[in-house]
Amino acid sequence: MEHHHRGEWGSNLGFLMAAVGSAVGLGNIWAFPYKMGDNGGFAFLVIYLILAATVGFSIMLCELSIGRRAGRSVLVSYQQVGSKMGTLLGFLAMLSPFLILSFYTVLGAYCMEYMSLNLADLAFGVAAMAGMSGGDTFGSMLTNQFGSVAFTFLFIFICFLIIRGGIKDGIEKFNKIGMPALFIMLVIVIVRAVTLPGAGSGLTFMFAPDLTPLTSLNGFLEVLSAAGGQMFFSLSLAMGITVTYGSYLSKKESLVKNSLIIIISDTIVAILAGMAVLPAAFALGGAGAEKQGPKLLFITLQDVFNAMGPTGPIFGVLFYMLVILAAITSTIALLEVLATFLSDRVALKGRTPDRKKLVTIICLVIFAEAALVAADGLGSNGLWIPFHETGRNLGSSWLDFMDFISEGVAMPLGALLMSIWIGWSAGPKLVRDEVELEGYKMSNGLYGFFNFCTKFIVPLAMAFILYGQVMKFMEIPK
Ligand code: PFF
C-alpha cells in the first residue's frame, strides 16, 4: 500500500542528522559527564563503550529494521511482527516518550532560563548573577513556579513550530542547521574549558587508564548499571523513536552503516561534552565538583562561569544555548513518536491526517503534564505526593516518578521483551532480511554477532538494568 501522507527523509544525510539529533540530548551533555564523574571516570567510559557496541548496536539495528520494514508508526510496526507482543511493545514504547516529555521539556526550560540570565548579564551588564552562587540561582529558579511554567511553555512552543512542518520540512531542516551549530559551539566551549588552569586533572580523570573501580564485584556492578542505563537513554532506544525515524527511511539506505554512524556520533558527542564539563568543573568548581550529580549542569557550571570573570557570561550563553539545541532536537523526536502514531491512525481510517491539528493537540497535552513537573520544581514546592511516608525512597519529586516509570521500567522492560521476542521467537532473520534489501550483504560474522547479542547479551543486560532501577527506587533510605 502506498503511504502518500507520510513522506520520507529528503536524504540519508538528513535522516542521520535527525537521528543523531535525537540521540544527542541532555543525556549526553548533562547526564554523561556527571555519571562519569560519579562512577569512576575512565572505568565508566570503558564499560559504556563495550555496552554501546554490543547492546546498543543490536537494539538499534532491530528497531531500525522493524520500523523501515513496516513504514508505519511504532505501534503498527511492532504489530506487523506479531500482534499480541507487538501491541504490548508498541504501547510501552509510546508510554516512555509521553512520560519523558513531561520532564525533558522542563529541563530544557531551565536551560533557557539560564541562557537568558547569562544573556542579560552580557547584554545589559545587569550582572544578573553577581553575588549569586549557582546554588542560589537554581534555588530561586525552582521556587519561581510561574517562571518555570512560562519557560516550559516557550520551550514546547518552539518545538511545536518545528515539528508542525513534518519530517522533511520541519525536523530534517532544523537538524541540518542545528546539529552542525551545536558541534561548533561545543568545540569552542571545550577549547575554553581545557585551557583553564587546573583543567588537566579533569582530562586525567577521564582518560588516564584506571580500572580500580571495577576490581570489586560491587564496584563493577554499580558502574555497569550506571553505564547501561545511560547508554540506553542516550542512544534513544526503546522509546519508539528509532522505529519511528526508521519508518521514514528509504529502502535504499544501509541500516548497519546508519546504526553505526548514529552510535559513534552520539558517543563522540558524549565524550566531547565530558571534555567541556569535567575539566571546567575540576578547574573552577571546587573540591569534589565532578561528583555533584545532577547539580553539575545547573549549579557547578554556573559557578564556573561566574568564576571566569568578564568572559564568563559569553561562555554561559554559548554553553546553555548548545544544551538547548540538543534538548530541542531530542524533544522533537519524542514528539514525533506520538505525532506519527496519531497521524497513521487517522490515515488507516481512510481520512487525511491534519498534521497541524494533531501536533497542536499533542503539544497541549504534553504541556499539561510538564506544567505539573515545572510547578513541582524538582520537589521544592511540595506538589509531589508524599510517598516517602511509606518509608521507601520512591523518588522525591514528580520528575523522579516520571523518570522511574519510563527510564526505570518501561524502557528496559520493552527492550528485554523485544530482544527475547526477536532473538527466540520472531527470529533475528527478520532483521537480516530487512538489512539485506537492495543488495546489501550482512556478513555471517556480523549476523552471528548480532544473533548472539540479541539472544543472550541484551536480555541479560536489560534484566540487570531493570532490577537495579527498581531496587534503587524501592530502597529504604538510610
Ligand atoms: N537520547 C536523548 C538524550 O540523550 O538526551 C534522550 C532521548 C531523546 C531519548 C529523544 C529518546 C528520544 F526519542
Short mmCIF file of N, CA and C in Angstrom, two decimals, residues 93 120 191 204 405 459 461:
data_model
loop_
_atom_site.label_atom_id
_atom_site.label_comp_id
_atom_site.label_asym_id
_atom_site.label_seq_id
_atom_site.Cartn_x
_atom_site.Cartn_y
_atom_site.Cartn_z
N ALA A 93 6.44 1.43 24.20
CA ALA A 93 7.35 2.35 23.51
C ALA A 93 6.73 3.73 23.34
N ALA A 120 21.34 38.37 29.76
CA ALA A 120 21.04 39.66 30.39
C ALA A 120 22.31 40.24 31.00
N VAL A 191 37.54 24.22 24.01
CA VAL A 191 38.82 24.92 23.95
C VAL A 191 38.98 25.81 25.20
N THR A 204 42.77 13.99 32.98
CA THR A 204 43.38 12.77 33.52
C THR A 204 42.30 11.84 34.07
N ILE A 405 9.16 5.49 36.01
CA ILE A 405 8.25 4.67 35.20
C ILE A 405 8.79 4.49 33.78
N PRO A 459 19.20 -9.45 26.57
CA PRO A 459 18.26 -9.79 27.66
C PRO A 459 18.92 -9.75 29.03
N ALA A 461 21.58 -7.99 29.98
CA ALA A 461 21.87 -6.61 30.36
C ALA A 461 20.59 -5.88 30.77
#
